[in-house]
Amino acid sequence: MYDRFQRIEYHIFQKIHFEKVHHSYKKFELNLRIKIDKYMKSILIPSDIGLRLPVIMIPIGDISEKGRSFLNILKKESFPAESYNSFQQVCQLKNVPCPESVLAKIYVCDSDSNLMMIRNRLQKEKYLFYLNCFIIVGFIDYTVNKDVHNSKERTKNFCVHPQQMNYIIYQADPDANILKEHSDRTHISFYSFKEKDAIVNIRQFLVPLIFQSIQTQIIGFPSPDKTSLRAAAKINAATALSRYSLLFLSDSKDDQIAAFSETLKALDSFKDIEPCKHASIFELMAMFEIKYPKTVKEMRFLDRIPYITPLWTFTDEKEKNDVTYLYSIAASIYSNAKSPTKMIDCLFRLFHYLRKIKSTNSKMIINLILEATNTICSNSNDDLMQCRAFELMEHVNRLGYEKRIPLLSYKFGNSFKDDAKLDFQLQTIEILYKQSKSEIVLRDLCGPIVSSLLKCALEPSLICKMIFRLLSAIGQFLSPLDQEKLFTRLIDLSMGDLRIPCDIGLSATQLSVISEFVSIQQINNETNASGNSGPIFLYNGLTKSKQNEDNFLVGVGNQFRIEFYLYNPFGIDLPTIITGSRVSDCITSEYHLPLQSKFHTKAFCCFTPLIAKEYIIDSIDCAIYEGVQKIKLPRSLKLTAIEGVPNFSVRTDLPLSNVMNLYDGEILNINLWITNSGNVEIENLTLKFSKIKASYDPIKLPIKSYTSLLIPITLEIDQSLPEIKIEIIANSKNTKYASFATIIQPIHVEAAVSIVSIEPLTSLPEIDADFSNISFVAADIKNYSDSVFNYSVAFESTAKEPYLINFPGIISKNNTLGVLSPHRTTSFILALDKSIIKSPPSLAPRSKKINAAKMEEEKLNKKLSDKQRSLLDKRVEIATFIEENLKFMWNVGSGRRGKLATNLALPSVEMMEDSIHIRPCVTYSFECENVLENKIIQTKQKVILNVFFNPIKIEKCELQLGVYQDSDYGVIWNGMLEKNYPEGVNSASFELYFIYPGKFHFKLEYSTIEGVHGHKVISLETVNSLS
């Protein structure tokens, strides 16, 4: 609330200065309105200034927390200002006793209107000379306010003479731009200064300014040199209070005692001296007594005072002392001399003292408040009384009687006239609104005041201000009909877009920053990746810390938007205009927004920064008819505008707003079009794909301004993906920031073709080959979808045996074509070197091993042992090896294509155990009289078939003749065709006899002593004659 009134006051002050309307002090003072209640922070008032030369400091613009803390330290203690020779000479010329040093103190005003009130009060002080010697110093906190020149221009009129305005620039950077601001009236305190050194330097800067201000006042003193002795004595007596003022401010107690003695002596020498000057010395003496208790009595100053009836009598021991007595005597003299303003000042200083000693005499304090109120009301025609009325309410607030403030304001509203009457009546409403939450109380108490205000014949602009202040105070508690009447009155006035500051109760909630498609992030120069580093890579140059949602980056000239909800507390709809005009160096457009009654309406505001700097966005403006309310956002947003950052747009053929239905393992070809929509060339472009395999050709850089680049990309779909996420990062070479955009395509992945099992082959191929180092694996492939897939399959890591390349049923490096029906399974025979199974290459990612271990533990319902985990890791590696080398590609009629989906199908434990055993190398030969090397044998002779098993012994073998057991084929054998060798042998023999010529194929099955089973095909040809 205080900030709201401060804006009103400053707006009025600026308007007066802009129009150059030079009214009387009364008119000027009536437009400087300081509202006091317990909800406002305390302001500086004249009675706060004691026996110290006042240095009034006003913060200009924003102040950081460190700056506030520093100001609190500056104003905490008074400091001595040592006089110099030239000043002492002027004092000697004007017969002004000059102490070695005078005490000064810094007082801080928190608002421009507070400063104006203090300045005018000190200027018009007639009797306490030292108060006329004040100086004003502007405090600029360079850390948050670097626009020093404009700050000076805005505030140079705070002094009566603009060239007398002084400045302190706090925490400045030592650069050329700030050094040029240095002058005799501008002190620069650099950020490198320690706090103690900075305070010392500031006090040294203030000392010459203090004595210059005193000297300006002293020069106006009359010089007694050219007058008679009696005339000189009278002049000295008349000006004694002013001439000895410097001694009153001395840091020496003796100097102050001497000043009182000499002043009393001079005033007593002439009986026709103005009585108010006697009262002023008693007022000073009371302030001196507060600092040095019981000194007045010890120096017998009270004995030199003629008996005067005190204006107030105190009976309690706590209040009955020399301080209250001196203030009472001074007030009595002022009252008898018809100087009510000075009498009120004494009463205010008495309030200040009673608060200091923590007086609990409520009855006495209330009586004093009533006396002050009556005095102000009875002298309401006095130009200076309105400010005294505001001061009284501040004292009442400090004393803890804030509940009486509305009554005081109401009385003042009935006593003052014109603008002052309006001020106090409106303030009564505002304070009642803050102190009472009862709608009935507010309506009943404020009703008569509202009626009288609306009937006033005032300027239209003043009526607008009054209505907005009325709506700010109790607008929400009025009936919808009364609210409509007030807003209709605003429409009828038709004053245009005045933007009168107000606070009618609109509030913002649920603030969010709408992240533009392209955002900005800081990059780490040490790990910055180039866009041409390879077809597949991850961009690791982004800073790892996530950007805070209240602190974000944007490129200069790029627009960003905030969204929030505005609540309209009124019973009628309101037309408003939303703008962010309070943010300097930033373009913002206005847009019209109708606010529904008693409803949260969604609103937004767009900003475009023009220069590179930090922006703080904590409020927006909402214009309602002729008024404007500053809407405080739920939280502050810190924006950093960056130059030299590319801006781009992205177009793709993905249906981003719809979900894509894809198959697991599908290969998806997409296109990205990158358009450079800014003035900065894109010299580095990086694509990052989240949890998805992608490939693309090297990017052709740079991308010139307002040109486009097509990037074809191939993606491999995985069933675990909920979406396709592509991040595009673009930056120029000479910046540590990059533009950052994200494309998200929601997808639904259906199961397609994947491996369901990997088992050892139970039946070996019937070929004449060495299988001792080969493991045959049956990989079962299943189609889980409802579609028919055409496929081609090859196995790049087939065992290096020539006979396996084109052997039917074994998948080799040559493509095999086929068709896979819906929900059907087919098996592929793979020939693997046993060395692969014993020591598989490390291809599986760690995540796959972790998932496999988790599933295995759930299956076994216990934790895996180290041996079990080692075997499981090997199985995962073998499965990954098979997936990588089994080039299975499918396609469907719609043109979609894909590959074998990745899953967790692992080789069986039996397959792992089978690979441990060695399979024998089986060879055979024929022993007979007539045989050729190519196993052609003459019929009708005895043939011995010798079979050799190396290096493993067998325990059983059987020669299966199959259909040739039929005598029609003419095959005769001698002995058993099934032979057992319990102890194991490396060879076996069979005796055969062939009657007819032909080609014969027998199957020899065997079992080794290690339990490995296998078979061998025996082939031969018989002829009648070998000639």
Coordinates of C-alpha atoms in Angstrom, one line a residue, residues 535-758:
P535 CA 27.1 -38.7 -38.3
I536 CA 26.1 -40.0 -34.8
F537 CA 27.1 -38.2 -31.6
L538 CA 25.8 -36.7 -28.4
Y539 CA 26.2 -33.0 -27.8
N540 CA 28.0 -32.7 -24.5
G541 CA 28.7 -28.9 -24.5
L542 CA 25.6 -27.9 -22.6
T543 CA 26.0 -26.9 -19.0
K544 CA 24.7 -29.7 -16.8
S545 CA 22.8 -27.5 -14.4
K546 CA 19.1 -27.1 -15.3
Q547 CA 18.1 -23.5 -15.9
N548 CA 15.9 -22.1 -13.2
E549 CA 12.4 -21.3 -14.4
D550 CA 12.7 -17.8 -12.8
N551 CA 16.0 -17.1 -14.4
F552 CA 16.2 -17.5 -18.2
L553 CA 18.1 -16.4 -21.3
V554 CA 16.8 -14.8 -24.5
G555 CA 18.4 -13.4 -27.5
V556 CA 18.4 -9.7 -28.2
G557 CA 15.5 -9.0 -30.5
N558 CA 13.8 -12.3 -29.8
Q559 CA 10.3 -12.2 -28.3
F560 CA 9.3 -14.2 -25.2
R561 CA 6.0 -14.4 -23.4
I562 CA 4.7 -14.8 -19.8
E563 CA 1.2 -16.1 -18.9
F564 CA -0.8 -15.6 -15.8
Y565 CA -4.3 -15.4 -14.5
L566 CA -5.9 -12.0 -13.6
Y567 CA -8.6 -12.0 -10.9
N568 CA -11.4 -9.4 -11.2
P569 CA -12.9 -8.9 -7.7
F570 CA -15.7 -6.7 -8.9
G571 CA -19.3 -7.7 -9.7
I572 CA -19.1 -6.4 -13.2
D573 CA -16.9 -7.2 -16.2
L574 CA -14.1 -4.8 -16.9
P575 CA -12.3 -3.9 -20.2
T576 CA -8.6 -3.7 -19.6
I577 CA -5.3 -3.2 -21.5
I578 CA -2.3 -5.4 -20.6
T579 CA 1.2 -3.9 -21.1
G580 CA 4.7 -4.4 -19.7
S581 CA 5.7 -0.8 -20.3
R582 CA 7.6 -0.7 -16.9
V583 CA 10.4 -2.8 -18.3
S584 CA 12.9 -0.4 -19.8
D585 CA 14.9 -1.2 -23.1
C586 CA 12.2 -3.7 -23.9
I587 CA 9.5 -3.6 -26.6
T588 CA 6.1 -4.7 -25.4
S589 CA 2.8 -4.5 -27.2
E590 CA -0.5 -3.7 -25.6
Y591 CA -3.5 -5.9 -26.0
H592 CA -7.1 -5.6 -24.8
L593 CA -8.4 -8.2 -22.4
P594 CA -12.0 -8.2 -21.0
L595 CA -12.0 -9.5 -17.4
Q596 CA -15.0 -11.5 -16.3
S597 CA -16.7 -10.7 -13.0
K598 CA -15.4 -12.7 -10.0
F599 CA -13.3 -14.8 -12.3
H600 CA -9.6 -15.7 -13.0
T601 CA -9.0 -14.7 -16.7
K602 CA -6.0 -16.0 -18.5
A603 CA -3.7 -13.2 -19.7
F604 CA -0.3 -12.9 -21.3
C605 CA 2.3 -10.3 -22.0
C606 CA 5.0 -10.4 -24.7
F607 CA 8.5 -8.8 -24.3
T608 CA 11.3 -8.2 -26.9
P609 CA 14.6 -7.0 -25.3
L610 CA 16.5 -4.4 -27.3
I611 CA 19.9 -4.5 -25.6
A612 CA 22.1 -7.1 -23.9
K613 CA 21.6 -6.7 -20.2
E614 CA 19.7 -8.2 -17.2
Y615 CA 16.0 -7.5 -16.9
I616 CA 13.9 -7.9 -13.8
I617 CA 10.2 -8.5 -14.5
D618 CA 8.2 -8.4 -11.3
S619 CA 5.1 -6.6 -12.5
I620 CA 3.0 -5.6 -15.5
D621 CA 0.6 -2.7 -16.0
C622 CA -3.2 -3.2 -16.4
A623 CA -5.0 -0.1 -17.7
I624 CA -8.7 0.3 -16.7
Y625 CA -10.3 3.4 -18.3
E626 CA -8.3 6.4 -17.2
G627 CA -6.4 4.5 -14.5
V628 CA -3.6 2.0 -14.5
Q629 CA -2.8 -0.6 -11.8
K630 CA 0.7 -2.1 -11.3
I631 CA 0.0 -5.9 -11.1
K632 CA 2.6 -7.5 -9.0
L633 CA 3.5 -10.9 -10.4
P634 CA 3.5 -14.0 -8.0
R635 CA 7.3 -14.1 -8.3
S636 CA 10.1 -12.1 -9.9
L637 CA 11.6 -13.2 -13.2
K638 CA 15.2 -12.5 -14.1
L639 CA 15.9 -12.3 -17.8
T640 CA 19.4 -12.0 -19.3
A641 CA 19.4 -10.8 -22.9
I642 CA 22.3 -12.1 -25.0
E643 CA 23.8 -10.7 -28.2
G644 CA 25.3 -12.8 -31.0
V645 CA 23.1 -15.8 -30.5
P646 CA 21.5 -17.3 -33.7
N647 CA 17.8 -17.6 -34.0
F648 CA 16.2 -20.3 -36.1
S649 CA 13.0 -22.2 -36.9
V650 CA 12.6 -25.9 -37.5
R651 CA 10.2 -27.6 -39.9
T652 CA 9.7 -31.4 -40.1
D653 CA 7.6 -33.9 -41.8
L654 CA 6.7 -35.5 -38.5
P655 CA 3.0 -35.2 -37.4
L656 CA 4.0 -33.6 -34.1
S657 CA 0.4 -33.0 -32.9
N658 CA -0.7 -36.7 -33.6
V659 CA 0.6 -39.9 -32.2
M660 CA 2.5 -42.1 -34.7
N661 CA 2.0 -45.9 -34.6
L662 CA 5.3 -47.6 -35.3
Y663 CA 6.7 -51.1 -35.1
D664 CA 9.4 -52.1 -32.8
G665 CA 12.6 -52.1 -34.8
E666 CA 11.1 -50.0 -37.6
I667 CA 13.6 -47.8 -39.5
L668 CA 12.0 -44.3 -39.9
N669 CA 13.3 -41.7 -42.4
I670 CA 12.5 -38.1 -41.5
N671 CA 13.5 -34.7 -42.8
L672 CA 14.4 -31.6 -40.8
W673 CA 14.5 -28.1 -42.4
I674 CA 16.5 -25.6 -40.3
T675 CA 15.9 -22.0 -41.2
N676 CA 18.1 -19.2 -39.9
S677 CA 15.6 -16.5 -39.1
G678 CA 18.0 -14.1 -37.5
N679 CA 21.0 -11.9 -38.4
V680 CA 23.6 -14.1 -36.9
E681 CA 25.1 -16.9 -39.0
I682 CA 24.8 -20.5 -37.6
E683 CA 28.4 -21.7 -37.6
N684 CA 27.9 -24.8 -35.3
L685 CA 24.8 -27.0 -35.5
T686 CA 24.4 -30.0 -33.3
L687 CA 21.6 -32.6 -33.1
K688 CA 21.0 -34.6 -30.0
F689 CA 18.8 -37.7 -30.0
S690 CA 17.4 -38.9 -26.7
K691 CA 17.6 -42.8 -26.2
I692 CA 17.3 -43.5 -29.9
K693 CA 19.8 -44.5 -32.6
A694 CA 20.1 -41.9 -35.4
S695 CA 22.3 -41.3 -38.4
Y696 CA 22.6 -38.5 -40.9
D697 CA 25.2 -37.1 -43.3
P698 CA 27.6 -34.3 -42.1
I699 CA 25.9 -30.9 -41.9
K700 CA 26.9 -28.3 -44.4
L701 CA 27.8 -25.1 -42.5
P702 CA 27.5 -22.2 -42.0
I703 CA 23.8 -21.5 -42.5
K704 CA 23.5 -17.9 -43.7
S705 CA 20.9 -15.5 -42.4
Y706 CA 17.4 -16.2 -43.8
T707 CA 18.4 -19.4 -45.6
S708 CA 17.3 -23.0 -45.0
L709 CA 19.1 -26.4 -44.8
L710 CA 17.6 -29.8 -45.3
I711 CA 18.9 -32.6 -43.0
P712 CA 17.6 -36.2 -43.8
I713 CA 17.8 -38.4 -40.7
T714 CA 17.3 -42.1 -40.2
L715 CA 15.9 -43.3 -36.9
E716 CA 15.7 -46.8 -35.4
I717 CA 12.6 -47.3 -33.3
D718 CA 12.8 -49.1 -29.9
Q719 CA 9.8 -50.4 -28.0
S720 CA 10.9 -48.6 -24.8
L721 CA 10.5 -45.2 -26.4
P722 CA 7.5 -43.1 -25.4
E723 CA 8.4 -40.4 -27.8
I724 CA 11.0 -39.2 -30.4
K725 CA 12.9 -36.4 -28.9
I726 CA 15.4 -34.3 -31.0
E727 CA 17.3 -31.4 -29.6
I728 CA 18.8 -28.8 -32.0
I729 CA 21.6 -26.6 -30.7
A730 CA 22.9 -23.7 -32.9
N731 CA 25.6 -21.2 -32.1
S732 CA 28.2 -18.9 -33.6
K733 CA 31.9 -19.3 -33.0
N734 CA 32.3 -16.1 -30.9
T735 CA 29.8 -16.7 -28.2
K736 CA 29.5 -19.0 -25.1
Y737 CA 25.7 -19.2 -25.6
A738 CA 23.7 -21.4 -28.0
S739 CA 20.1 -21.4 -29.2
F740 CA 18.3 -24.6 -28.2
A741 CA 15.2 -26.1 -29.6
T742 CA 13.4 -29.4 -29.0
I743 CA 11.1 -31.5 -31.2
I744 CA 9.0 -34.1 -29.5
Q745 CA 7.0 -36.6 -31.5
P746 CA 4.7 -38.8 -29.4
I747 CA 4.7 -42.4 -30.6
H748 CA 3.0 -45.7 -29.9
V749 CA 5.3 -48.7 -30.6
E750 CA 3.8 -52.1 -31.4
A751 CA 5.7 -55.4 -31.1
A752 CA 6.9 -56.7 -34.5
V753 CA 9.6 -59.3 -35.1
S754 CA 12.0 -60.3 -32.4
I755 CA 14.1 -63.3 -31.2
V756 CA 12.1 -65.4 -28.7
S757 CA 14.7 -68.1 -27.9
I758 CA 18.3 -69.2 -28.7

